Amino acid sequence: MFRQLEGSQAIAETVAMCRPEVICAYPITPQTHIVEGLATLVKNGTLSPCEYINVESEFAAMSVAIGASAAGARAYTATASQGILFMAEAVYNASGLGLPIVMTVGNRAIGAPINIWNDHTDSMSMRDAGWIQLYAETNQEAADLHILAFRLAEEISLPVMVCVDGFILTHAFERVDMPTQEQIDSYLPPYAPRQLLDVDEPVTIGAMVGPEAYTEVRYLAHHRQMDALELIPRLSAEFRETFGRDSGGLLHTYRTEDAETVVVSLGSVNGTIKDVIDEFRDEGVRIGAISICSFRPFPMESLRVALAGVRRVVTVEKSLAIGLGGNVAPEVREALAGMGISVATIIAGLGGRAITRSSLRGVFRDAVEERLPPLTFLDLDLDLVHRQLERERADRRSGPAAESMLKDLGAVASRVG
Amino acid sequence: MEAATNGQTVGPARVRFYQTGTFTVGNRLLDVSVQSVQSDPRRNNSLNSGHRACQGCGEALGARYALDAAMRATKNRIVVANATGCLEVFSTPYPESSWRVPWLHSLFGNAPAVATGIAAALKVKGKDDVRVVAQGGDGGTVDIGFGCLSGMFERNDDVLYICYDNEAYMNTGVQRSSATPAGAKTNTTPGVGEEPGNVFGQGKSVPLIAMAHGIPYVATASVADLRDLEYKVQKAMGLHGARYIHVHVPCPLGWGSAPSDTIRVARLAIESGLFPVFEAEWGEVTGRRRIRDLVPAQAYLEAQGRFRHLFGKHPDTRRIAWIQDIANRNIRRFGLLDEGVQS
Ligand SMILES: Cc1ncc(C[n+]2csc(CCOP(=O)(O)OP(=O)(O)O)c2C)c(N)n1
Ligand code: SF4
Ligand SMILES: [Mg+2]
């Protein structure tokens, strides 16, 4: 049924219909509306049986999920930004133990400087933590991916992170085709744990593993993620059969047939990118777009197939690997090794800076005309940076940099755009 | 039948069975219901033999008694969450495991939260008869796991948390924790300089902090009185909500005491007043273990290498007196010499 819903509400209602048995939550913007929505659904009895635990930190949130999952309950939590860093040790632990926890990440920048707005620095910091990472493009997909996530996590015994752009999706009202309980129940069987803390069959979980088997245990996780490369398309096809729409998959292609230039991105920015692609296509420019839904496992082969015959790839990335450049581009380059395709990186939208069509039009034009350098920072105010560097040259004790740059700008901290 | 603070009361009339100097209770003379769990040939051996603890490890002893008592109290239906530390490492040199209970080790600082998750799962699954015990060393409990511990207390989650306090980070090779006593030498509070060993006036009493949460049950115990430990675990398992037992467990390696002296050293801690043994319900002290043969703090200190720098040719009388003051304060505060208090 179509409803006009805030992204967080759509996610909360969908998660509730997935019948999680233990939900633990610690608030952080922009995840709050999701866990508030779930709190209501548990408290008013809509979601039952379910234990909703207000924990004292994100580290505890993930730890409660670990205990619950190992004791046989379907466990869910959500976080963002500083929260995912605060739980980092437990994030790795959950995947290392092979526990199929599902977590929403309402993507947000990481401080310092503290910033509540959207980018992908948070989930990117955990890209190698052993979790499957799915990125949602729309609110519809944000809701749907959770259903897929529980199914996938439990089939493969690995945790899944559903990454949803903060504010852009979590706080936006869009039309969402909400699934029914019957549909979800037919798609998602009850959780059958692979390992269980069971008094009738006691097991030891979490023993120390030395060099004799550590590599193999890690490889097993890698193997599972490689399996997921086949499982995700299969489960997405099943999803289409049950729910009558496309959500998930390894990646989405848009007008890539005959394209010479392809823009690769993650998450909601693909919406803006597609608009710009349409404009270029109207002018006869052979350009298309790919948005990667499954960043972990990384769809090497699918990318190779989707990009065969392309001349150049431009990645639009909402996170910065400081000291290197992009997070996505190096992986795309590895996927395309030997294919003679150039890959350029555009860092955009950090800390919520709006990614405008006109700015994208400019850099895509540069790419098409072979003028785009390997690394571009979209709409970077280089003068502001240089003035700060000048102040630092002039005065050893130039003070805190971020504050001094804000003062220079004369901008209020909350200005977006 | 009234169970007493240290399990030595049988029926309406109190029976004292200890032998002078040793406190060894004539177990077989007791009523079956208050006999030691360990005297039962069908005891579970939750922490089975073959583990890799050092000789005389107080933690191994305490854990075995505590968990066997919890098993008896629940008819063998407990799940255990364990923090990183000696206990975790020496018990699970996989493919061998000493645990005969369902057991999960996640991280160093999250055992209370993991236990909360297990308890939540059991509740939602309707497994009301299965209970949860979490355990860790002093470092995992009073330092790095403190936030999770306080959260678990505050929510009154249905978990018994047992802290095995050997007063330092032993698993990493004896470093100071906030449970390390004043004056003690560890590898990060070395026995050198003007005032060798750990500084004075720091640290915290987690049992008292636990009580401040107003939880149903808090107790301290010691491997010097295993029957009292068993009794307290059994009592805790009879209650629901958050419960905390803090067990004093000498570590021969870290304390520089003889492995054969573990029980003696633990007893001297009690008898000097340096480790007060008490229990509390809903934030109020309800029972304390009376000092039987008061000894000076010095007797306890001298039995351990970690305090050696206080003695020798020029004893550090000033700091020995400070430590005695700590003991005196405990004695006053908890009434450890009061008449009418059970011994
Ligand atoms: C986050 C983290 N920090 C540090 C460690 C290293 N570490 C493992 S066990 C341990 C000491 C444990 O001390 P305690 O909890 O007192 O237990 P004990 O070994 O003394 O029984 C430390 C510091 C770790 N495993 N994880
Ligand atoms: S170092 Fe101490 S706590 Fe660790 S096993 Fe040895 S005696 Fe026990
Ligand atoms: Mg310790």
Short mmCIF file of N, CA and C and ligand atoms in Angstrom, two decimals, chain B residues 52-60 85-87 90 166 170-171 174 249-255, ligand 2:
data_model
loop_
_atom_site.label_atom_id
_atom_site.label_comp_id
_atom_site.label_asym_id
_atom_site.label_seq_id
_atom_site.Cartn_x
_atom_site.Cartn_y
_atom_site.Cartn_z
N ARG B 52 44.24 -23.86 32.14
CA ARG B 52 45.65 -23.48 32.18
C ARG B 52 45.98 -22.43 33.24
N ALA B 53 45.14 -22.33 34.28
CA ALA B 53 45.43 -21.34 35.31
C ALA B 53 46.71 -21.72 36.05
N CYS B 54 47.37 -20.70 36.63
CA CYS B 54 48.56 -20.97 37.44
C CYS B 54 48.14 -21.80 38.66
N GLN B 55 49.13 -22.43 39.24
CA GLN B 55 48.92 -23.13 40.50
C GLN B 55 48.42 -22.14 41.55
N GLY B 56 47.43 -22.53 42.29
CA GLY B 56 46.96 -21.68 43.38
C GLY B 56 46.16 -20.47 42.93
N CYS B 57 45.66 -20.48 41.70
CA CYS B 57 44.91 -19.34 41.17
C CYS B 57 43.59 -19.17 41.91
N GLY B 58 43.42 -18.04 42.56
CA GLY B 58 42.19 -17.79 43.31
C GLY B 58 41.00 -17.63 42.39
N GLU B 59 41.25 -17.07 41.23
CA GLU B 59 40.15 -16.83 40.29
C GLU B 59 39.53 -18.16 39.81
N ALA B 60 40.40 -19.13 39.50
CA ALA B 60 39.90 -20.43 39.03
C ALA B 60 39.05 -21.08 40.13
N GLY B 85 40.10 -11.81 29.88
CA GLY B 85 40.91 -11.79 31.09
C GLY B 85 41.45 -13.19 31.34
N CYS B 86 42.17 -13.34 32.43
CA CYS B 86 42.77 -14.65 32.75
C CYS B 86 41.75 -15.77 32.68
N LEU B 87 40.62 -15.56 33.33
CA LEU B 87 39.61 -16.63 33.41
C LEU B 87 39.20 -17.10 32.01
N PHE B 90 42.53 -18.77 30.26
CA PHE B 90 43.02 -20.07 30.73
C PHE B 90 41.97 -21.18 30.61
N ASN B 166 41.26 -9.76 41.50
CA ASN B 166 42.65 -10.07 41.89
C ASN B 166 43.50 -8.80 41.87
N MET B 170 45.82 -8.97 35.35
CA MET B 170 46.77 -10.07 35.41
C MET B 170 47.05 -10.66 34.04
N ASN B 171 46.02 -10.77 33.23
CA ASN B 171 46.20 -11.46 31.95
C ASN B 171 47.23 -10.79 31.06
N VAL B 174 50.14 -8.19 34.85
CA VAL B 174 50.14 -7.48 36.13
C VAL B 174 50.35 -5.97 35.98
N VAL B 249 40.01 -12.70 45.07
CA VAL B 249 40.70 -13.90 44.60
C VAL B 249 42.20 -13.65 44.45
N PRO B 250 43.01 -14.07 45.43
CA PRO B 250 44.45 -13.86 45.31
C PRO B 250 45.02 -14.48 44.03
N CYS B 251 46.01 -13.80 43.51
CA CYS B 251 46.72 -14.25 42.30
C CYS B 251 48.18 -14.41 42.67
N PRO B 252 48.63 -15.65 42.86
CA PRO B 252 50.01 -15.87 43.31
C PRO B 252 51.02 -15.17 42.40
N LEU B 253 50.76 -15.21 41.10
CA LEU B 253 51.71 -14.62 40.17
C LEU B 253 51.80 -13.10 40.35
N GLY B 254 50.66 -12.45 40.43
CA GLY B 254 50.65 -11.00 40.49
C GLY B 254 50.92 -10.45 41.89
N TRP B 255 50.62 -11.25 42.89
CA TRP B 255 50.74 -10.77 44.27
C TRP B 255 52.08 -11.17 44.88
S1 SF4 C 2 48.04 -14.84 36.57
FE1 SF4 C 2 46.88 -14.88 38.46
S2 SF4 C 2 44.73 -14.76 37.85
FE2 SF4 C 2 45.92 -15.32 36.05
S3 SF4 C 2 45.84 -17.56 36.00
FE3 SF4 C 2 47.71 -16.98 37.10
S4 SF4 C 2 47.11 -16.94 39.24
FE4 SF4 C 2 45.23 -16.92 38.06
#
